[in-house]
XYZ file of C-alpha atoms in Angstrom:
608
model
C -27.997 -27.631 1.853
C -28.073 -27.856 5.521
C -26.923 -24.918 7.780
C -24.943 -25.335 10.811
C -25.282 -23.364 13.732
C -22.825 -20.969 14.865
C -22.598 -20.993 18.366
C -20.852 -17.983 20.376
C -19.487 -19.138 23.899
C -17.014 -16.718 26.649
C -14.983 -13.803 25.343
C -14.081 -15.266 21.983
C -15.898 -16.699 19.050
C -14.721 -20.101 16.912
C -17.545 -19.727 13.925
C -16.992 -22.162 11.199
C -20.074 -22.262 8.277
C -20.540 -25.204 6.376
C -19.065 -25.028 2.563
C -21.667 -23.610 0.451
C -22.370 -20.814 -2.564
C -21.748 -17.186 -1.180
C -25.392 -17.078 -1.646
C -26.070 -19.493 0.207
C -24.117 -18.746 3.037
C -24.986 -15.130 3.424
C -28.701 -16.007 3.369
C -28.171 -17.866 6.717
C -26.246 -14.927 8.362
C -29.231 -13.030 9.310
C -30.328 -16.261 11.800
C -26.803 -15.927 13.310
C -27.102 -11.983 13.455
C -30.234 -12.088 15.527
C -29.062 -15.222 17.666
C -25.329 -13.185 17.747
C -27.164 -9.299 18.960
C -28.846 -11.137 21.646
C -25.891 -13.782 23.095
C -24.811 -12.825 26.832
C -21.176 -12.172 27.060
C -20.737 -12.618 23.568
C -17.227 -10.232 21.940
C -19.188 -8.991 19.574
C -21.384 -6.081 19.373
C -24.573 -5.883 17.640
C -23.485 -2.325 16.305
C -20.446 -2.800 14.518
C -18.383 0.026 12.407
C -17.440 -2.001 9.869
C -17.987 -5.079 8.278
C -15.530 -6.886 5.844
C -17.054 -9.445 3.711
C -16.673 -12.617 2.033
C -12.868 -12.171 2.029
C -9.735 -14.007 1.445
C -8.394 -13.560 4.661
C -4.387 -14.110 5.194
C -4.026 -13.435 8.780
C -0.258 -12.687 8.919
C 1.448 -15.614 10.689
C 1.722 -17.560 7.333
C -1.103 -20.022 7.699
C -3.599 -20.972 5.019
C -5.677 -18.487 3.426
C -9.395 -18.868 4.586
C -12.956 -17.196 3.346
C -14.285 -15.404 6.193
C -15.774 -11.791 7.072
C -14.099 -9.447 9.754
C -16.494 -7.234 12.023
C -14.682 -4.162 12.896
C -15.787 -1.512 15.901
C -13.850 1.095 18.184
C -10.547 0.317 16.026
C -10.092 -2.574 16.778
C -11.525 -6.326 15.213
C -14.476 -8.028 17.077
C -14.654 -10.807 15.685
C -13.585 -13.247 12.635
C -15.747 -16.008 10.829
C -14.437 -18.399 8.985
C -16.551 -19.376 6.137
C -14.660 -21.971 3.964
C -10.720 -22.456 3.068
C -9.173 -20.984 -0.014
C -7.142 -22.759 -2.196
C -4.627 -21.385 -4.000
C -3.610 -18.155 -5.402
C -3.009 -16.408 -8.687
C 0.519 -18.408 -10.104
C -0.627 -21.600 -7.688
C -4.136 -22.632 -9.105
C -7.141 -21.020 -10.867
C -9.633 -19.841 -9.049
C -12.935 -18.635 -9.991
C -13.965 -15.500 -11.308
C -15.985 -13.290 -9.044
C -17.699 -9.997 -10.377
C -16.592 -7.107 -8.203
C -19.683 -5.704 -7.682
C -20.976 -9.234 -6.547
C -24.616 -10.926 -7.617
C -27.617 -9.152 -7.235
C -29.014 -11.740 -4.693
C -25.366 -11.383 -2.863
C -26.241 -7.662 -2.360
C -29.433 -8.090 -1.227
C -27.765 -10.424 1.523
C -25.476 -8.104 2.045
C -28.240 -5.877 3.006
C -29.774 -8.325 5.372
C -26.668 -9.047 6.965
C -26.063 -5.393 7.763
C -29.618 -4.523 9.230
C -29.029 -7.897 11.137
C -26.174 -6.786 13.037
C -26.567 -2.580 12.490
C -23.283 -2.337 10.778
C -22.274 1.630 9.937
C -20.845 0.407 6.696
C -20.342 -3.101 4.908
C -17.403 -3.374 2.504
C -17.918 -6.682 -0.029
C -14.858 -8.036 -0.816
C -15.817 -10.625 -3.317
C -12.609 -12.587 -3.026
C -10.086 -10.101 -2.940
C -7.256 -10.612 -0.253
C -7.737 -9.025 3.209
C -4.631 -8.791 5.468
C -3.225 -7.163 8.143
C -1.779 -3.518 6.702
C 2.222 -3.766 6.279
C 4.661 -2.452 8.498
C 7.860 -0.477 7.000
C 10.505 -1.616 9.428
C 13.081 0.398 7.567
C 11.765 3.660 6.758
C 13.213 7.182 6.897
C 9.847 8.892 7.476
C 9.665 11.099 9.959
C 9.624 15.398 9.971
C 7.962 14.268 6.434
C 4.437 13.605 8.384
C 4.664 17.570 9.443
C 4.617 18.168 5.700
C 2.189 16.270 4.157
C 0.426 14.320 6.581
C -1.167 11.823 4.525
C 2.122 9.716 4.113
C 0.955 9.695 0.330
C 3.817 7.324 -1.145
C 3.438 4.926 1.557
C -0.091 4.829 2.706
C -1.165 4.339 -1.099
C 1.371 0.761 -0.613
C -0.718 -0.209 2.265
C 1.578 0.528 4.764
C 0.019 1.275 7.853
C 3.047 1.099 10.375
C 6.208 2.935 9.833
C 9.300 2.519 11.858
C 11.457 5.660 11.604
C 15.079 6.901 12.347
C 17.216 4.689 10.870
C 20.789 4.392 9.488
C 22.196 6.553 12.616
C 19.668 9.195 11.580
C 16.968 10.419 13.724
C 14.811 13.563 14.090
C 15.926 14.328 17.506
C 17.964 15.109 19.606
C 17.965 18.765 17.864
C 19.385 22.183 20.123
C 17.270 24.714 20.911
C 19.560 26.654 18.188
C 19.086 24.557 15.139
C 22.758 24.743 12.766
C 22.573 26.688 9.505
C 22.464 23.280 8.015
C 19.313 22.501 10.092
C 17.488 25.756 9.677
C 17.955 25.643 5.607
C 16.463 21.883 5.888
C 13.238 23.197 7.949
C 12.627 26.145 5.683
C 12.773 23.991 2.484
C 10.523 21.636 3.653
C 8.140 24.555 5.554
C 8.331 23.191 9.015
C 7.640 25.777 11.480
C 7.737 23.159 14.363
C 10.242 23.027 16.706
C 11.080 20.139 19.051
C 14.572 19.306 21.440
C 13.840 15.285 22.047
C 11.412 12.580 21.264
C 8.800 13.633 23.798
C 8.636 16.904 22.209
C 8.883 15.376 18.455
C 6.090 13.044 19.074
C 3.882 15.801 20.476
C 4.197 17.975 16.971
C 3.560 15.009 14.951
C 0.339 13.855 17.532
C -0.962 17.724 17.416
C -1.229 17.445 13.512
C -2.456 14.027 12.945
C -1.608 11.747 10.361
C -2.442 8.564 7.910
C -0.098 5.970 9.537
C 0.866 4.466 12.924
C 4.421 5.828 13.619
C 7.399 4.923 15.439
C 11.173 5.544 15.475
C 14.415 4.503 16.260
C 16.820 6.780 17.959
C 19.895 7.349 15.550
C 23.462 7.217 16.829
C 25.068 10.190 14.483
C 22.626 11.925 15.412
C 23.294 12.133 19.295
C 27.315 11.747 18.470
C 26.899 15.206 16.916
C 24.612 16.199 18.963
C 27.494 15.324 21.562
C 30.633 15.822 19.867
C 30.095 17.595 16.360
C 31.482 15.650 13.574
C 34.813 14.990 15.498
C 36.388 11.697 14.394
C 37.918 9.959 17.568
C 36.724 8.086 20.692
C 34.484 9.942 23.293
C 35.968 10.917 26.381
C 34.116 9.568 29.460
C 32.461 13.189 29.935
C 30.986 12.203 26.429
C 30.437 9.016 26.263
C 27.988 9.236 29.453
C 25.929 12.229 27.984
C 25.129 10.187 24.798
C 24.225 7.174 27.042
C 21.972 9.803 28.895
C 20.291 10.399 25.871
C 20.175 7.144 24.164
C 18.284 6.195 28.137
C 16.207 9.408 28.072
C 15.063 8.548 24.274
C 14.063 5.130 25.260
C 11.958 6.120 28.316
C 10.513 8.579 25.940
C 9.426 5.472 23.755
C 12.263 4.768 21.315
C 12.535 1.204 19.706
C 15.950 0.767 19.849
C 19.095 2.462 18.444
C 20.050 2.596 15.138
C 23.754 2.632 13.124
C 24.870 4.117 10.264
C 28.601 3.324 9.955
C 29.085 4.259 6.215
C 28.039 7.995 7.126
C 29.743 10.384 9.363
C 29.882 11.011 11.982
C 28.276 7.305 13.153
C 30.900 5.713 11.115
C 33.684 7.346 13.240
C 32.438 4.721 16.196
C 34.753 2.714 17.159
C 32.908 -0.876 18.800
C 33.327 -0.184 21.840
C 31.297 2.899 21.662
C 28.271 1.085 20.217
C 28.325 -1.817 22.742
C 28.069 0.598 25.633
C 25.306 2.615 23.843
C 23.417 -0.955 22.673
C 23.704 -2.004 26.175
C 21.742 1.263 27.470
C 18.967 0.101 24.684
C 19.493 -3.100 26.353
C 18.094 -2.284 29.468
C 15.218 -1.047 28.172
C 14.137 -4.097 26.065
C 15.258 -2.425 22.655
C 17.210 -3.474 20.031
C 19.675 -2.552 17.632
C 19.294 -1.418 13.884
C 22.796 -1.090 11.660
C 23.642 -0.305 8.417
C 26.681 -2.075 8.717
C 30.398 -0.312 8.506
C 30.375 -1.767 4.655
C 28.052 -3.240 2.339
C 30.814 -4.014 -0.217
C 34.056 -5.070 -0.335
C 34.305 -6.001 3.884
C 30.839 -6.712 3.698
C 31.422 -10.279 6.099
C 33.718 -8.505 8.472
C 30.938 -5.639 8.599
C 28.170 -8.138 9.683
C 30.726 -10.121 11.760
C 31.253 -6.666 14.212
C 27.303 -6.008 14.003
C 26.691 -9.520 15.437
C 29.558 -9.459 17.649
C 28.254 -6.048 19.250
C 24.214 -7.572 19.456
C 25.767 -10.382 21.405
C 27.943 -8.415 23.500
C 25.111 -6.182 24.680
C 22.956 -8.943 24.789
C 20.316 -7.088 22.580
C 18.094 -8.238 19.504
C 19.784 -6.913 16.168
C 18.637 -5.769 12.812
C 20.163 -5.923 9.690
C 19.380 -2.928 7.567
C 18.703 -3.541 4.077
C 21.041 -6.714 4.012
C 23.233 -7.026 0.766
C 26.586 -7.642 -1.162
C 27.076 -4.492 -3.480
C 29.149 -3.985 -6.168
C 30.096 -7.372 -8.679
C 32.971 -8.138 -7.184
C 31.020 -8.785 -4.250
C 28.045 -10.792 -5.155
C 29.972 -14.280 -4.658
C 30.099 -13.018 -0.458
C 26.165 -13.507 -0.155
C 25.722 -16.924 0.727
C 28.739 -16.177 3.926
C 26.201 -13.652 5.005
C 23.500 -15.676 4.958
C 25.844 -18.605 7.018
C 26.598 -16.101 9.644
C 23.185 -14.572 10.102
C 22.081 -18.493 10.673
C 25.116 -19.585 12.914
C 24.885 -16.521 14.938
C 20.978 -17.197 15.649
C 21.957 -20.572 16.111
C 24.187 -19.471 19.198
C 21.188 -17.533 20.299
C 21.779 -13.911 18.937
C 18.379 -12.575 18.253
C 19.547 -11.501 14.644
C 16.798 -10.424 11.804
C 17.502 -8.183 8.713
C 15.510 -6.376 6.004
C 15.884 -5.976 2.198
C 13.869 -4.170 -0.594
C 12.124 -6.042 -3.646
C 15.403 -3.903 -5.942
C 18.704 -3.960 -7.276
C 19.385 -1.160 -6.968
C 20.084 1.385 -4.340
C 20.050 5.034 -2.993
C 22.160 7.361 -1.086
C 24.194 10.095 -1.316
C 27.560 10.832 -3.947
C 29.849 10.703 -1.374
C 29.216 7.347 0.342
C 31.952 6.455 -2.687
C 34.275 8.874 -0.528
C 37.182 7.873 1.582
C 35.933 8.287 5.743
C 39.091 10.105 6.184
C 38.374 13.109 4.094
C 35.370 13.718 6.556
C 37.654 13.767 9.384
C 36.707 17.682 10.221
C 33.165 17.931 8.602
C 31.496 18.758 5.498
C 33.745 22.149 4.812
C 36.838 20.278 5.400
C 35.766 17.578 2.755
C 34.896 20.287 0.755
C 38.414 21.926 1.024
C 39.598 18.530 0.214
C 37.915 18.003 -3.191
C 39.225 21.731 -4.485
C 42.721 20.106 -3.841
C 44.077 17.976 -6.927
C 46.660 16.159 -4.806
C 43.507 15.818 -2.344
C 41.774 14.238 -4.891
C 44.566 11.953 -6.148
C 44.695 10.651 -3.152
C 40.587 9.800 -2.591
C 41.047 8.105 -6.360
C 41.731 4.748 -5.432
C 39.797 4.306 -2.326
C 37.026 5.723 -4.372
C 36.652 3.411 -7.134
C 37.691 0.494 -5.036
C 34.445 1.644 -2.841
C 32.356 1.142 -6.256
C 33.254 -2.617 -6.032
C 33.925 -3.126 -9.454
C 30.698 -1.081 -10.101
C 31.194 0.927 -13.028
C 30.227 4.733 -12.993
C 27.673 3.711 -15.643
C 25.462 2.347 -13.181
C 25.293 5.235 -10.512
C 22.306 7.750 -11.898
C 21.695 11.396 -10.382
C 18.617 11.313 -8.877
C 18.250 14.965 -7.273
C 20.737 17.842 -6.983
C 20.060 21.285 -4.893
C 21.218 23.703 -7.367
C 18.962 24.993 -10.043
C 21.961 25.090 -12.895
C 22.389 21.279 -12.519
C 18.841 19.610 -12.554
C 19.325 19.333 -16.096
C 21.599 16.093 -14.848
C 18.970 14.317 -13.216
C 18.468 11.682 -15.144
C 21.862 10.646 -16.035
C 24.190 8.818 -14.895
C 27.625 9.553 -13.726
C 29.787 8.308 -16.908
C 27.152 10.009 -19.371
C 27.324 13.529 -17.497
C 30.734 13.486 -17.584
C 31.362 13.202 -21.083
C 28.926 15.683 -21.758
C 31.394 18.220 -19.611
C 34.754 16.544 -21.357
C 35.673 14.834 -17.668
C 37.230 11.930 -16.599
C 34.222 10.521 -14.336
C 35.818 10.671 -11.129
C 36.700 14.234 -11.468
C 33.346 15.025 -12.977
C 32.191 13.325 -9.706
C 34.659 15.810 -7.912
C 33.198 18.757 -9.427
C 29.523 18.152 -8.975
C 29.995 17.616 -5.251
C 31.489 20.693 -4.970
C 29.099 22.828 -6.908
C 26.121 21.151 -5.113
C 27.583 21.269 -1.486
C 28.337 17.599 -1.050
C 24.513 17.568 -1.704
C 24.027 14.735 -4.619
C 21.188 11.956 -4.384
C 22.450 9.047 -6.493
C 20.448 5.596 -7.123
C 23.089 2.640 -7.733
C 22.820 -0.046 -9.781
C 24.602 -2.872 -7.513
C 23.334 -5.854 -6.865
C 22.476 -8.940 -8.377
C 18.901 -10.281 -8.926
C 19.800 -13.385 -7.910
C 20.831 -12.288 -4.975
C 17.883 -10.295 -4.292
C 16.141 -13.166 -4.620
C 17.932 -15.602 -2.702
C 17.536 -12.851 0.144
C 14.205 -12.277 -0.025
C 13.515 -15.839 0.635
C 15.233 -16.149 3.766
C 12.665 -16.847 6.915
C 14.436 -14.059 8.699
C 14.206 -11.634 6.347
C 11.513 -8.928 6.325
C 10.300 -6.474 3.206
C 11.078 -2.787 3.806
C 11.159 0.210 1.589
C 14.368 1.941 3.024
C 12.411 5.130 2.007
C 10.171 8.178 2.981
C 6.679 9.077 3.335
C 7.158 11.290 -0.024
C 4.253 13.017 -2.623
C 4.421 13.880 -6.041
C 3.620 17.931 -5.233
C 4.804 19.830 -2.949
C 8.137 20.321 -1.000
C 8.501 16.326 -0.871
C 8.168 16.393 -4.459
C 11.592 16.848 -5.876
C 13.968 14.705 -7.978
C 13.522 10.903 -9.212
C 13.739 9.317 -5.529
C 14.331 5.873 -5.655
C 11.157 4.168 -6.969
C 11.475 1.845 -3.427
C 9.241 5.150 -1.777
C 6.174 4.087 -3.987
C 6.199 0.580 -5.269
C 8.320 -1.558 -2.519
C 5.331 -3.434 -1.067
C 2.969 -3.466 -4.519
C 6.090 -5.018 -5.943
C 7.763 -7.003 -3.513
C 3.527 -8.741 -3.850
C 2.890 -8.244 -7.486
C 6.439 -9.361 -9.383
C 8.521 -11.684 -6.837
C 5.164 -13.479 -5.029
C 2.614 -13.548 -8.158
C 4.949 -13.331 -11.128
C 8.142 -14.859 -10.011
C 6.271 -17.216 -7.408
C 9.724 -16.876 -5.087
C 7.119 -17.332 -1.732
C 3.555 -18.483 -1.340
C 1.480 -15.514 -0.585
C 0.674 -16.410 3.193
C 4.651 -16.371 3.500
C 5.007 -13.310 1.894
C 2.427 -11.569 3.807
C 4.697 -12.793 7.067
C 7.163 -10.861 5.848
C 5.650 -7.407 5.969
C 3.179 -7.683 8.814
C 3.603 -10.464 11.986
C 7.250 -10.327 11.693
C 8.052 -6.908 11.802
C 5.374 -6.968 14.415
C 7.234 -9.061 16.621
C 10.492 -7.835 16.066
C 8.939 -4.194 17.277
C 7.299 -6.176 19.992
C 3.869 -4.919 18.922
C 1.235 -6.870 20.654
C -1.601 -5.890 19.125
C -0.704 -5.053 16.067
C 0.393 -7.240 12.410
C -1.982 -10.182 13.040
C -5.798 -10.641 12.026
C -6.994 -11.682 15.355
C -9.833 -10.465 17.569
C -8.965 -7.767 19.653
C -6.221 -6.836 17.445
C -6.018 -3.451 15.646
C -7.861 -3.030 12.665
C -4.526 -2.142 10.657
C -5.781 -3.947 6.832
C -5.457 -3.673 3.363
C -7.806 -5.268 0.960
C -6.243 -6.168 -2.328
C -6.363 -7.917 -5.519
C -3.875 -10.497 -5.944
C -4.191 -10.415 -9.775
C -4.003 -6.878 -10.434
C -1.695 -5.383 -7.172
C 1.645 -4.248 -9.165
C 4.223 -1.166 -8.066
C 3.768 1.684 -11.134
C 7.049 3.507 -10.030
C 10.235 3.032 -12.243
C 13.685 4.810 -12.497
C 12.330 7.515 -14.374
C 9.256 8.108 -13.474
C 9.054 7.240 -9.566
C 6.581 9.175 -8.596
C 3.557 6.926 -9.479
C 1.168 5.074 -6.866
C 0.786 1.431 -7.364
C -2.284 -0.691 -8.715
C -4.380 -3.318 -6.914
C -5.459 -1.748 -3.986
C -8.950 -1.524 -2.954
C -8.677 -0.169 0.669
C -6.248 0.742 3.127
C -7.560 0.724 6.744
C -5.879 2.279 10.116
C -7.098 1.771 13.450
C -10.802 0.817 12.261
C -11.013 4.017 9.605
C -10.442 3.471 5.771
C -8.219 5.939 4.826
C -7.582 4.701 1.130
C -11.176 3.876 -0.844
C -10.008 2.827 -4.368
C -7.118 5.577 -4.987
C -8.669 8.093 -3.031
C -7.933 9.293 0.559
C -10.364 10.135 2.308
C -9.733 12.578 4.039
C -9.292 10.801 7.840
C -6.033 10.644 9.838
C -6.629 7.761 12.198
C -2.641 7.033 12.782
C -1.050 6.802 16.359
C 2.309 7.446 17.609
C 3.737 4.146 19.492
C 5.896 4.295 21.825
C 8.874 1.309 22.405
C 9.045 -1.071 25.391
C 11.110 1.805 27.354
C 8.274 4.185 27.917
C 5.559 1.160 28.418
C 7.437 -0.098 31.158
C 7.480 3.304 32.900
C 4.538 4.056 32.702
């Protein structure tokens, strides 16, 4: 067969080899190595890092799938070469069997092809998938990287980008004097760090290294207690300007945006007004805003409704955090969610959202809780629940909460006290009867032995739904989890099996199995999207001069391991996991490297 030539011309190279056998192919490559080492002002250096080969390369912006090797070299990809297009995908047409350690005559080109061009290493892909690595948009990682540093339950998932400090919650602000609540927290986990704001926060994290790129969101609880404890009224002015202070100083230390969390205290005790002043601080900056909305139940549409009214108010970009209709009584409401979402981007609101491949989800006991009985903080509450007329009076509000969810279908997934792990495992209804309890005082009780401390996993959503949401062109995959490890201090309960399998799964069962998305879609939806919506340049794309974030995987084997009750399993399917130009994941192993950055938000970029 005949060979074309590949011709390199300016900065950037357009290679394009004619359809032929691997073999064929690869025996040419050495002709275009030598021709390649020796081109002036060609992009690509002779002595490359890394070399990515014979791949199925998805580049991220939902185009077709291509054959093609990636050169690699100072972190960052040098240069791309398409080879021939790929046709369809495991569930979309059959496509032929490649041995994974390739031909012998394949090797040997392999060989040539790396002398040609003095490649450090050559990884042979042999048809698995190569795409840019995913980016966790919804994430609660953060003081978890001081702990275990490789980011074990999420770097194993192939995320290589995690955006922290979500749901109102953020590791910073703190006070030089942590609270007794703080202090307890740190020693558990066996942080010795200490840190006041983000500049400070990001230093710790950059002085021990880790797997992952990281970034964060700066969470409105915490600055409102930060400012004003867990009081439950509107700021005076005095108050309201020192948490715009800090919302500004955050972002010029490199915050994303701001983040919500108006189903917890004390975010929840906003009123709107509060967060369209704060959103229009993050506004200046070029930020955007991230909300768990004030209910994900029964005023689920009047809940988005205020989140989009306050985005286009402030004139900001705004997230949807883990977008969903909970509790049966609710399911009917998801289509009105997706009709405002639509109408309100149609008006030109910047709106997005997130979801996780699950129907099920996590928080704490007392979400169920009334927001009035948190009026004066934790103690208070506590008080509260030792009071039977107290309690009579949360009853209703409680179970109407549930949204016709019944207690059967919220499990205890991690408790603090030692006398009570023997629940974990069980759900609500079941522990109850065990203890002769009606299930909302058993509910009651536990609360108050464990502190207000109870991790619960909640069965309430529809697959259909699920579905139907993941679907949507403006909706991206995140895990809503943390960095987590099956030893250690991070090893503790059943968390949520979203902290080890999201991405595996969200791949594996909905994409492969369910074929809900082609896989070039799919891929969108954890890589160039989130990658635009954090306005990272560089970053969720297979393109030259892009960072070499990838993960290599097999479509036909990549599947989340992590259930229910056993969580705390990495997934299958994944062959590599690269960061900045290093592979830090070599078939289930780490290796050892901790290539990840810290990136900073549009705030600090434009300072500097």
């Amino acid at each position: 067969m005949r060979r074309r030539e590949f011709l390199g011309q300016a900065s950037r190279l357009a290679l394009t080899a004619a359809l032929a056998p691997p073999s064929t192919i690869f025996s040419s490559l050495s002709l275009f190595s030598s021709r390649l080492a020796s081109s002036p002002g060609s992009s690509v250096s002779s002595d490359l890092d890394l070399i990515i080969k014979n791949a199925t390369v998805i580049n991220g912006l939902a185009e077709p799938a291509f054959l093609g090797d990636i050169g690699i070299k100072d972190e960052k990809i040098v240069f791309i070469r398409h080879l021939e297009p790929k046709k369809g995908f495991p569930g979309e047409a059959p496509r032929p069997k490649v041995s994974p350690e390739g031909s012998s005559r394949e090797r040997q080109n392999s060989v040539i092809q790396a002398d040609a061009v003095n490649a450090k290493r050559i990884i042979e892909a042999d048809g698995r998938v190569v795409c840019p690595g995913f980016i966790d948009i919804h994430s609660h990682t953060g003081v978890e990287l001081l702990v275990n540093r490789q980011a074990e339950s999420k770097i194993r998932q192939g995320v290589t980008t995690e955006l922290g400090g979500n749901c109102g919650s953020s590791d910073f602000p703190l006070k030089e004097v942590l609270t007794a609540e703080e202090s307890r927290y740190f020693d558990r986990l066996g942080v010795r760090e200490r840190w006041t704001d983000l500049a400070s926060f990001s230093r710790a994290l950059q002085e021990k290294k880790f797997s992952l790129n990281y970034a964060t969101l700066v969470g409105h609880g915490t600055v409102r207690a930060y400012v004003m404890g867990e009081a439950k009224r509107e700021p005076s002015e005095a108050e309201l300007a020192e948490m715009k202070k800090i919302v500004a100083q955050a972002m010029e230390q490199g915050a994303f945006g701001l983040s919500t969390g108006l189903e917890y205290t004390p975010s929840g005790f906003a009123e709107r007004e509060e967060l369209v002043e704060l959103s229009r601080v993050v506004a200046g900056y070029g930020g955007f805003y991230a909300t768990h909305i004030r209910s994900e139940d029964n005023e689920v549409i009047e809940a988005l409704g205020e989140a989009i009214s306050i985005a286009a108010e402030a004139r900001l970009p705004l997230e949807v955090s883990h977008l969903k209709a909970c509790g049966q009584r609710n399911w009917w409401k998801m289509p009105y969610l997706f009709d405002l979402i639509e109408k309100a981007r149609e008006r030109g609101v910047e709106v997005t959202a997130d979801a996780y491949p699950y129907t099920a989800y996590s928080t704490g006991l007392t979400v169920f809780f009334p927001f009035w009985a948190f009026a004066s903080g934790q103690e208070e509450f506590l008080r509260k629940l030792q009071s039977a007329e107290e309690r009579q009076k949360m009853k209703a509000e409680t179970e109407a909460k549930l949204g016709g969810m019944p207690w059967e279908n919220v499990l205890i997934v991690d408790l603090r006290t030692e006398k009570n792990q023997g629940l974990i495992g069980k759900n609500i209804a079941e522990a109850a009867r065990e203890r002769g309890l009606e299930a909302f005082e058993f509910a009651c009780q536990l609360l108050l032995e464990e502190k207000a401390d109870v991790s619960i996993v909640g069965f309430g959503m529809s697959e259909a739904n699920t579905v139907a949401t993941l679907r949507q062109p403006y909706v991206m995959v995140a895990s809503d989890g943390s960095a987590l490890a099956p030893y250690g201090p991070l090893h503790r309960g059943r968390p949520h099996p979203r902290n080890y399998g999201t991405f595996p799964r969200f791949l594996g069962y909905y994409v492969r199995n369910q074929k809900i998305l082609s896989l070039p879609e799919a891929v969108r939806k954890i890589t160039s999207l989130p990658a635009s919506k954090l306005g990272l340049k560089d970053r969720g794309v297979i393109k030259e001069g892009y960072f070499a974030d990838l993960v290599i995987f097999d479509p036909e084997k990549i599947t989340d391991k992590a259930t229910y009750t056993d969580p705390e399993q990495y997934p299958e399917g994944i062959d590599y996991v690269i960061v900045n130009g290093q592979v830090v994941i070599e078939h289930g192993q780490h290796t050892g490297v901790f290539p990840g950055k810290f990136l900073y938000g549009p705030g600090r970029r434009a300072s500097r």
